[in-house]
CSV table of N, CA and C in Angstrom, one decimal:
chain,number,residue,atom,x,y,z
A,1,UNK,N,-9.5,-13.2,2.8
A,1,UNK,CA,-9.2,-11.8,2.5
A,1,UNK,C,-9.8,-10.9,3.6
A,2,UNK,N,-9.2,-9.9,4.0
A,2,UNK,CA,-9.2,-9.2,5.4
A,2,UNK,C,-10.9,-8.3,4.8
A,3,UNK,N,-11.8,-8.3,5.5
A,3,UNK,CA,-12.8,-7.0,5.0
A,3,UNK,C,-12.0,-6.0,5.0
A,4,UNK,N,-12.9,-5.3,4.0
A,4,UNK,CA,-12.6,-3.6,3.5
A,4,UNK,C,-13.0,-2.8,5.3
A,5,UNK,N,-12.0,-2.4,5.7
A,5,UNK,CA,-12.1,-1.1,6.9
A,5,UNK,C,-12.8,0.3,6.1
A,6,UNK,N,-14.1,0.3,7.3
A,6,UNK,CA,-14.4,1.5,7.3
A,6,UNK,C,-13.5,2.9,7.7
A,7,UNK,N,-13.9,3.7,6.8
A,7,UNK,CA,-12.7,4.9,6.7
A,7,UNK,C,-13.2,6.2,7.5
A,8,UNK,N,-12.4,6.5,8.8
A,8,UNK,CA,-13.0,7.5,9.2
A,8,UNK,C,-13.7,8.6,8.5
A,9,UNK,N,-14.8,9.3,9.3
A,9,UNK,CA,-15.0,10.8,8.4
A,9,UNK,C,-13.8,11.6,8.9
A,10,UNK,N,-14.0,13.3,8.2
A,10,UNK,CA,-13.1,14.0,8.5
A,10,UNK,C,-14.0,14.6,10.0
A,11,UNK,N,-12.7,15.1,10.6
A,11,UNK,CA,-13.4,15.2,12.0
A,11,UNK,C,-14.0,16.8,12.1
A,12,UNK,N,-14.4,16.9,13.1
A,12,UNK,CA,-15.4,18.7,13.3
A,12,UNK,C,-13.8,19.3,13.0
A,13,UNK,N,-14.5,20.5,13.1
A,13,UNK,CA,-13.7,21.9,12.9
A,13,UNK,C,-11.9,21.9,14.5
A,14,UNK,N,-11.0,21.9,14.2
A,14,UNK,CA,-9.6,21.8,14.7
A,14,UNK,C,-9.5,19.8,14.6
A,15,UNK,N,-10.4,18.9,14.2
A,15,UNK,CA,-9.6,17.8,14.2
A,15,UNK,C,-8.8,17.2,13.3
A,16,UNK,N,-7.8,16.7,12.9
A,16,UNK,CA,-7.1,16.4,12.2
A,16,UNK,C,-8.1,15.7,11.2
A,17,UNK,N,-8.1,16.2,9.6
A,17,UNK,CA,-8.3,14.9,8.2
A,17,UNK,C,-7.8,13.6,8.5
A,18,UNK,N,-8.7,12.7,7.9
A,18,UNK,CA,-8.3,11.4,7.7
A,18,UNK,C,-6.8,10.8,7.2
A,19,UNK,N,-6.5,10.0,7.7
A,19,UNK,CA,-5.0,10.0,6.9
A,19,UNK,C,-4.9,10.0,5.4
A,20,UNK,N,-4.1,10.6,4.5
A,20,UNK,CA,-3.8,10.7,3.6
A,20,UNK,C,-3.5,9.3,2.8
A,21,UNK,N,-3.3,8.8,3.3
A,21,UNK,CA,-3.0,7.4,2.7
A,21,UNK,C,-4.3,6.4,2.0
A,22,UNK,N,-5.7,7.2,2.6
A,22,UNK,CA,-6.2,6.0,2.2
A,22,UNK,C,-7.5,6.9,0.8
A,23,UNK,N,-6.7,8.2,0.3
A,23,UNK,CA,-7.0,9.3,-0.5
A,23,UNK,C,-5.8,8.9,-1.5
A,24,UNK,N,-4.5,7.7,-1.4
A,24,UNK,CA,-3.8,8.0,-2.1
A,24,UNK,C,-3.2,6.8,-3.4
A,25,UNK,N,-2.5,5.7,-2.6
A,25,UNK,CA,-1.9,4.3,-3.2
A,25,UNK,C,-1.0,4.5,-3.8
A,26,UNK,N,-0.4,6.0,-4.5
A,26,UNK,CA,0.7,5.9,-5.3
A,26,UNK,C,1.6,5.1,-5.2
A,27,UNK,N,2.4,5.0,-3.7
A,27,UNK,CA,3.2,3.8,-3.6
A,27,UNK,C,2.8,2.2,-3.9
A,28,UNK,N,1.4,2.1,-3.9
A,28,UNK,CA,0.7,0.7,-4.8
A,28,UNK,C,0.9,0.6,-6.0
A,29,UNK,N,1.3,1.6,-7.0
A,29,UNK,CA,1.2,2.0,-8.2
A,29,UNK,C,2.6,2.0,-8.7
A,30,UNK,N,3.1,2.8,-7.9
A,30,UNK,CA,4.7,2.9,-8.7
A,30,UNK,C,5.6,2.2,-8.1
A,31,UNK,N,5.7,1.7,-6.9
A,31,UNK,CA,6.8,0.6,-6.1
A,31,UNK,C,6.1,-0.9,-6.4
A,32,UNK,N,7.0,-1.8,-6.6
A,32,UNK,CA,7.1,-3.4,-6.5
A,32,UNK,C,6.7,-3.6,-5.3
A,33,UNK,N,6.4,-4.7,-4.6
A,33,UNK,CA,6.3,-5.1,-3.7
A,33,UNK,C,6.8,-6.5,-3.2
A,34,UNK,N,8.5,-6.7,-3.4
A,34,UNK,CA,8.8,-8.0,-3.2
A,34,UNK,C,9.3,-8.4,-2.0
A,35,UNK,N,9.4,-9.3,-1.6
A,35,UNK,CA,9.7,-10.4,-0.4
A,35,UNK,C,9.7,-11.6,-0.1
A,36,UNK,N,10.3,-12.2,1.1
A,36,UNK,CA,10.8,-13.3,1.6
A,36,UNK,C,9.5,-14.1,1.0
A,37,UNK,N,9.8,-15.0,0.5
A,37,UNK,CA,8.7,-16.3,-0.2
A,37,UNK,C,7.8,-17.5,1.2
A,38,UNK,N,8.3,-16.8,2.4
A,38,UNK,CA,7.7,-17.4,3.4
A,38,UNK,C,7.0,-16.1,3.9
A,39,UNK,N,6.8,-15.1,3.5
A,39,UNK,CA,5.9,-14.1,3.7
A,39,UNK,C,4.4,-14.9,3.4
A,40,UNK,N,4.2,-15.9,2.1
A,40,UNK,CA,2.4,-15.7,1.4
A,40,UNK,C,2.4,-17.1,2.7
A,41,UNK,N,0.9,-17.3,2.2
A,41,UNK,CA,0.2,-18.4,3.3
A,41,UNK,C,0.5,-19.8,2.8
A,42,UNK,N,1.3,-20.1,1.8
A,42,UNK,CA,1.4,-21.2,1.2
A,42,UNK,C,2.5,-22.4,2.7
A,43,UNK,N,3.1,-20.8,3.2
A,43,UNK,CA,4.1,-20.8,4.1
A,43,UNK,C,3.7,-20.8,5.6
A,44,UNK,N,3.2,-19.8,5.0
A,44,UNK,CA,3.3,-19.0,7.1
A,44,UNK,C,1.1,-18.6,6.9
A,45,UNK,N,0.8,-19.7,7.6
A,45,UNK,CA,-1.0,-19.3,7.8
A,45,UNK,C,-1.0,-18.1,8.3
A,46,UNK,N,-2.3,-17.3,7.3
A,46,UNK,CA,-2.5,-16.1,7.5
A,46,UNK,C,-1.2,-15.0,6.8
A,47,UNK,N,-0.6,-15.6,6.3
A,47,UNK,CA,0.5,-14.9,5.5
A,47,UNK,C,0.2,-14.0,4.0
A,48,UNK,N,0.5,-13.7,3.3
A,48,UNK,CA,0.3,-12.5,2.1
A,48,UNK,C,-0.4,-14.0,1.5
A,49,UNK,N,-1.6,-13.6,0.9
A,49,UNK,CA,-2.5,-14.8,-0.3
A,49,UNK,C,-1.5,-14.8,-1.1
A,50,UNK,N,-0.9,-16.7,-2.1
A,50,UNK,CA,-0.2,-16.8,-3.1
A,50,UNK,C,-0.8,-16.7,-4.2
A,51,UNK,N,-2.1,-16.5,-3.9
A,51,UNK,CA,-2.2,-16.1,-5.5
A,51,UNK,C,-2.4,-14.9,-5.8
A,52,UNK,N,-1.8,-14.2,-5.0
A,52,UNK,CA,-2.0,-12.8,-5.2
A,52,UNK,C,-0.6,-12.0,-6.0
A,53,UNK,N,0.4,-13.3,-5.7
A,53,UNK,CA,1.9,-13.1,-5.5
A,53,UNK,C,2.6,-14.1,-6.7
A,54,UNK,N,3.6,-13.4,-7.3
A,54,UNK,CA,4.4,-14.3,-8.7
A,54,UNK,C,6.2,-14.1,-7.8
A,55,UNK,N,6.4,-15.1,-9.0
A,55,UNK,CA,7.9,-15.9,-8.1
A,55,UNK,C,8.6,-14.9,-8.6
A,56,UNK,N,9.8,-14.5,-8.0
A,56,UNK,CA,10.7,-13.5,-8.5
A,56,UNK,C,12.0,-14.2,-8.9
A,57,UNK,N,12.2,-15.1,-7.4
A,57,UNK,CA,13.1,-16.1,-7.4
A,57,UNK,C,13.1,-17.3,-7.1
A,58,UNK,N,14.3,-18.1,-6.6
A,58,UNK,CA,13.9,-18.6,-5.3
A,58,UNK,C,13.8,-18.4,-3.7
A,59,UNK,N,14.2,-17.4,-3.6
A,59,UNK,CA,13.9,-16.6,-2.5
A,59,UNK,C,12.8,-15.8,-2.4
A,60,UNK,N,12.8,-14.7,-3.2
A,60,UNK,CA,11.4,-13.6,-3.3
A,60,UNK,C,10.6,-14.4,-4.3
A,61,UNK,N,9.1,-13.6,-4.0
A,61,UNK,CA,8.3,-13.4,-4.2
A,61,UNK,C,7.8,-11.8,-4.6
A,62,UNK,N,6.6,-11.7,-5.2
A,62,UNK,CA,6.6,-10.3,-5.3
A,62,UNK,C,4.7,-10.5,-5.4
A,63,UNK,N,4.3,-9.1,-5.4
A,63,UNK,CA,2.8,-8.9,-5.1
A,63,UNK,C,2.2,-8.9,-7.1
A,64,UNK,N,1.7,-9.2,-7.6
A,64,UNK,CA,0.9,-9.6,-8.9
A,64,UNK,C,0.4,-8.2,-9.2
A,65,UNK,N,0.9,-7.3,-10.5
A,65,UNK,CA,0.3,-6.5,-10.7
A,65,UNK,C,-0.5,-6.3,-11.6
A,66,UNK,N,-1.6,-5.3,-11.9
A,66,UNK,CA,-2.5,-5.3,-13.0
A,66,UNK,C,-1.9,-4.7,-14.0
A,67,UNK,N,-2.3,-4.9,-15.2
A,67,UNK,CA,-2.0,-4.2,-16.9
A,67,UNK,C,-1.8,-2.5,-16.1
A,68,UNK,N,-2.2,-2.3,-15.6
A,68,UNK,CA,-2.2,-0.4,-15.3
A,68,UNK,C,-1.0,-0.2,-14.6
A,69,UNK,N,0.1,-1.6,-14.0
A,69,UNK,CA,0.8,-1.4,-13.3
A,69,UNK,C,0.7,-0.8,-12.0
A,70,UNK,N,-0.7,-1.5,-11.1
A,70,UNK,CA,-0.8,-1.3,-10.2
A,70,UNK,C,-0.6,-2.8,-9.2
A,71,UNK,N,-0.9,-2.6,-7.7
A,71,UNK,CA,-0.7,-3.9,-7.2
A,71,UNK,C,-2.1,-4.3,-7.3
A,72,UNK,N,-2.5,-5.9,-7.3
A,72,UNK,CA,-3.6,-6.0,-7.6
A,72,UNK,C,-4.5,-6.3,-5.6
A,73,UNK,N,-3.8,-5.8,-5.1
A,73,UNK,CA,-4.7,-6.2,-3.8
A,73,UNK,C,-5.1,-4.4,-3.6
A,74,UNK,N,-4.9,-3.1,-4.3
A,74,UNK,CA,-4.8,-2.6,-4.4
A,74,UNK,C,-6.6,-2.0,-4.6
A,75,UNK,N,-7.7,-1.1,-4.2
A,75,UNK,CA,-8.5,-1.2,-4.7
A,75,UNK,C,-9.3,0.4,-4.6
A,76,UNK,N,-10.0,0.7,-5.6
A,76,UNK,CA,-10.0,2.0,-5.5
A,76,UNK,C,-9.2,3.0,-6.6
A,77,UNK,N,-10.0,4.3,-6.6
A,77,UNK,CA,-9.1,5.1,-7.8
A,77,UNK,C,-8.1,5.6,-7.0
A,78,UNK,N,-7.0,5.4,-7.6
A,78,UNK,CA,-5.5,6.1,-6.8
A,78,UNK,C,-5.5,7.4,-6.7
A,79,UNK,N,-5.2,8.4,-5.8
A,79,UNK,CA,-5.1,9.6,-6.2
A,79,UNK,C,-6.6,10.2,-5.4
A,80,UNK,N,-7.5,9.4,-5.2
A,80,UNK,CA,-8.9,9.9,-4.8
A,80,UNK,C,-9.3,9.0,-3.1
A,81,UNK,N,-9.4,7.8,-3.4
A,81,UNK,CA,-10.3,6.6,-2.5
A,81,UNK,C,-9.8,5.2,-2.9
A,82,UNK,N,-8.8,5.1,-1.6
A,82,UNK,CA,-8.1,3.2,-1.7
A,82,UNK,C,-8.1,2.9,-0.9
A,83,UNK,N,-7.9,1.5,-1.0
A,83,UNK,CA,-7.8,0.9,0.3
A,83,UNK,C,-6.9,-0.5,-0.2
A,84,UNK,N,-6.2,-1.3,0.8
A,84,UNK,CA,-5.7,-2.6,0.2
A,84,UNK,C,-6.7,-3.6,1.0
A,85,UNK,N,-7.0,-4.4,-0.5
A,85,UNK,CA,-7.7,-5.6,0.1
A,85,UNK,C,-7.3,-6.8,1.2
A,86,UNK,N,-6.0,-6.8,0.9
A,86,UNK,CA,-5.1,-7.6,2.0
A,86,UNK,C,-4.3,-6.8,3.3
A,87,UNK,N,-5.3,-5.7,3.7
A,87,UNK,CA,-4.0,-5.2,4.4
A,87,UNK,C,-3.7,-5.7,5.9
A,88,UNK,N,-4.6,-6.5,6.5
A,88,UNK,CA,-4.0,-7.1,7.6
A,88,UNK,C,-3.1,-8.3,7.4
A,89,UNK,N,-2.2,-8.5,6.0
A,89,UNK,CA,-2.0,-9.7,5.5
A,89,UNK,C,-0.8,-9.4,4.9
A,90,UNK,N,-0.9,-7.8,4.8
A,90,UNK,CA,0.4,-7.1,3.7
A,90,UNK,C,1.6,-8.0,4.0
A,91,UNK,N,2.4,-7.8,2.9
A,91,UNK,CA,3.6,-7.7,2.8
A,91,UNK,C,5.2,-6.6,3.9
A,92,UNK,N,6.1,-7.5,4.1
A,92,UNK,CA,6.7,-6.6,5.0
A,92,UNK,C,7.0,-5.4,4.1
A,93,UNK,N,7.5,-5.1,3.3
A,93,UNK,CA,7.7,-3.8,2.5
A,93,UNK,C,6.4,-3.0,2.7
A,94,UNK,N,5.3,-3.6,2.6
A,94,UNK,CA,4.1,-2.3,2.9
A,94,UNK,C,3.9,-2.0,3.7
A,95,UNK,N,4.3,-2.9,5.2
A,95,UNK,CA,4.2,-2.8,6.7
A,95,UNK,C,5.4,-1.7,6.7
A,96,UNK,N,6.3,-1.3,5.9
A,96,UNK,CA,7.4,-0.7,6.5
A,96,UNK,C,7.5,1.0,5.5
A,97,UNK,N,6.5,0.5,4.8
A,97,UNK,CA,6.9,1.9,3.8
A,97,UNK,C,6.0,3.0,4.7
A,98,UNK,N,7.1,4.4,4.5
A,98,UNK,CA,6.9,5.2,5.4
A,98,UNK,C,6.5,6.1,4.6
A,99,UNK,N,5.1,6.7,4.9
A,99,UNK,CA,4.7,7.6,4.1
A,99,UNK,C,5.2,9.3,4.4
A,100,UNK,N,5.4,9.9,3.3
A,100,UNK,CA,6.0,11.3,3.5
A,100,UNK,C,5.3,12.1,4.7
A,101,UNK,N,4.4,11.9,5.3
A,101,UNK,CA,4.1,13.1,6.5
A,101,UNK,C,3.9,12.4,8.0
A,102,UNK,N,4.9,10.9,8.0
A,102,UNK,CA,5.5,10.4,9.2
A,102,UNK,C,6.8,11.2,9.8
A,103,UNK,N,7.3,11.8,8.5
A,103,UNK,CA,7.9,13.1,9.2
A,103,UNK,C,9.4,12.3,8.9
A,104,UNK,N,10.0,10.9,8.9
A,104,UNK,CA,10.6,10.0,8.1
A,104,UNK,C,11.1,10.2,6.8
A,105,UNK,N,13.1,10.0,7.2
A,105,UNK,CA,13.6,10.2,6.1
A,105,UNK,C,12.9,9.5,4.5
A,106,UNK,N,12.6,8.2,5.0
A,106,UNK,CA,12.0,7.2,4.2
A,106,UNK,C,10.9,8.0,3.5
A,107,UNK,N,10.6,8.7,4.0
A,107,UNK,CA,9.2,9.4,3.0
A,107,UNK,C,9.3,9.7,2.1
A,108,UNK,N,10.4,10.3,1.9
A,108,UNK,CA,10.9,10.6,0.2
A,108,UNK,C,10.9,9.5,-0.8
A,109,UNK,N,10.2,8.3,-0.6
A,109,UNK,CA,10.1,7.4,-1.3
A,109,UNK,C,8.4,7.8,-1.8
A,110,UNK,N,7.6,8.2,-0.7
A,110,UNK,CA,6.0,8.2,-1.0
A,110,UNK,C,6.2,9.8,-1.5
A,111,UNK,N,6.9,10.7,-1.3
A,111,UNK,CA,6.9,11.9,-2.0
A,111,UNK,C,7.4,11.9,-3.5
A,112,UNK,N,8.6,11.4,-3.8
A,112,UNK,CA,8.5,10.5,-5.1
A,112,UNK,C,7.5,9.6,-5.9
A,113,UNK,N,6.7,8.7,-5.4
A,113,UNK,CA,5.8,8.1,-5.8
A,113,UNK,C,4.7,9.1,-6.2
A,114,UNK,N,3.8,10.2,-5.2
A,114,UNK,CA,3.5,11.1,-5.7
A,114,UNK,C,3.4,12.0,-6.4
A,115,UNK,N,4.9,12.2,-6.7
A,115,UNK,CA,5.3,13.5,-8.1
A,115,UNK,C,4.8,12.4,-9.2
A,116,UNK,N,5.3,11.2,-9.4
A,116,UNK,CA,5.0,10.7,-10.6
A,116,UNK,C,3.9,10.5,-11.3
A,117,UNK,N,3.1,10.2,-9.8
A,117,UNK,CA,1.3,10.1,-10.3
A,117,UNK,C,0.5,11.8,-10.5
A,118,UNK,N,1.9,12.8,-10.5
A,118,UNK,CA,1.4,13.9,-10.4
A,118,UNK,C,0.0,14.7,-9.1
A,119,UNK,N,0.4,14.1,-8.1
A,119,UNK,CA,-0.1,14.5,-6.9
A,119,UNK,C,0.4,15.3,-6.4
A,120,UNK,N,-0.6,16.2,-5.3
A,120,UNK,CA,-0.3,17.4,-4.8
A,120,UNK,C,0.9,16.6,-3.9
A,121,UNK,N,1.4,17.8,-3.3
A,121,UNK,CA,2.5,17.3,-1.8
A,121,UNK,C,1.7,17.6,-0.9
A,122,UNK,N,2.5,16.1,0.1
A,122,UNK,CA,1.8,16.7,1.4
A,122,UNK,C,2.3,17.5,2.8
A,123,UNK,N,3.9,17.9,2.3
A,123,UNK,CA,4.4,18.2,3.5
A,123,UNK,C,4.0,19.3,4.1
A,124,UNK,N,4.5,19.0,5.5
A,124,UNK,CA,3.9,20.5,6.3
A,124,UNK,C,2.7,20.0,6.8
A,125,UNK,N,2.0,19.5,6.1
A,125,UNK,CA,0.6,19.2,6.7
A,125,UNK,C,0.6,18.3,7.9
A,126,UNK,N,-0.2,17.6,8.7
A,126,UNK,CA,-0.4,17.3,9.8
A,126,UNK,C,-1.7,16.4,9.9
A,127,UNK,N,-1.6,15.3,9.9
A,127,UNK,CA,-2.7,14.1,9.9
A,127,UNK,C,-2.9,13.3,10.6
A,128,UNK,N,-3.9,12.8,10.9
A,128,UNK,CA,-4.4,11.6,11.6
A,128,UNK,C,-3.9,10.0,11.1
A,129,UNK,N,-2.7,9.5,12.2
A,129,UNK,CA,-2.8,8.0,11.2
A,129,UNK,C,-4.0,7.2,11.9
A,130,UNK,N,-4.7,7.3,11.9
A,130,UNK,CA,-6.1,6.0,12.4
A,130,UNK,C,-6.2,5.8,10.6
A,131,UNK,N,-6.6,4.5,10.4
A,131,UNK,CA,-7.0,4.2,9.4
A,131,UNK,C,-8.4,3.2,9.0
């Protein structure tokens, strides 16, 4: 399992906040996370942990979630301080979900996920992706 990354502070006065993403997870929360079954490590070394992950088919796989309907590699209160426990290891859907202030049509997927966990928006705003 990848160590927990330390999370920048916020920087002096004109530098961009920390990215928003790792204040957030909604997309951990409300999106599945399924894919290619040669994604986990059963397959491909160093690949998504299998036991993190249940069969969908025989093709997909999908990421294991908790009773709260969260992903369980997922860690942290949503909405406040998270982080993914597997994230050098993610899944391609997590590698590719575009969060709403990449400026990406695709964002409308993490600005959706947001309204539902009833989080502020973040458009307009302007952030730092270092993570």
């Amino acid at each position: 399992m990848a160590a927990r990354r330390e999370k920048p502070r916020r920087g002096a006065t004109g530098s961009p906040p920390r990215n928003p993403c790792l204040d957030c997870g909604a997309c951990c929360v409300v999106y599945r996370s399924s894919f290619y079954w040669a994604e986990a490590d059963d397959a491909t070394p160093g690949g998504v942990p299998v036991r993190l992950t249940v069969r969908v088919d025989t093709f997909r796989r999908a990421m294991r979630r908790r009773p709260d309907g969260r992903c369980v590699a997922l860690r942290g209160v949503p909405g406040r301080d998270v982080h993914c426990a597997i994230y050098d290891r993610r899944p391609s859907p997590c590698r590719g979900f575009e969060p709403a202030w990449s400026g990406g049509p695709a964002g409308e997927r993490c600005v959706e996920a947001r309204r539902r966990l009833e989080l502020p928006s973040l458009a307009g705003e302007a952030f730092s992706t270092s993570s």
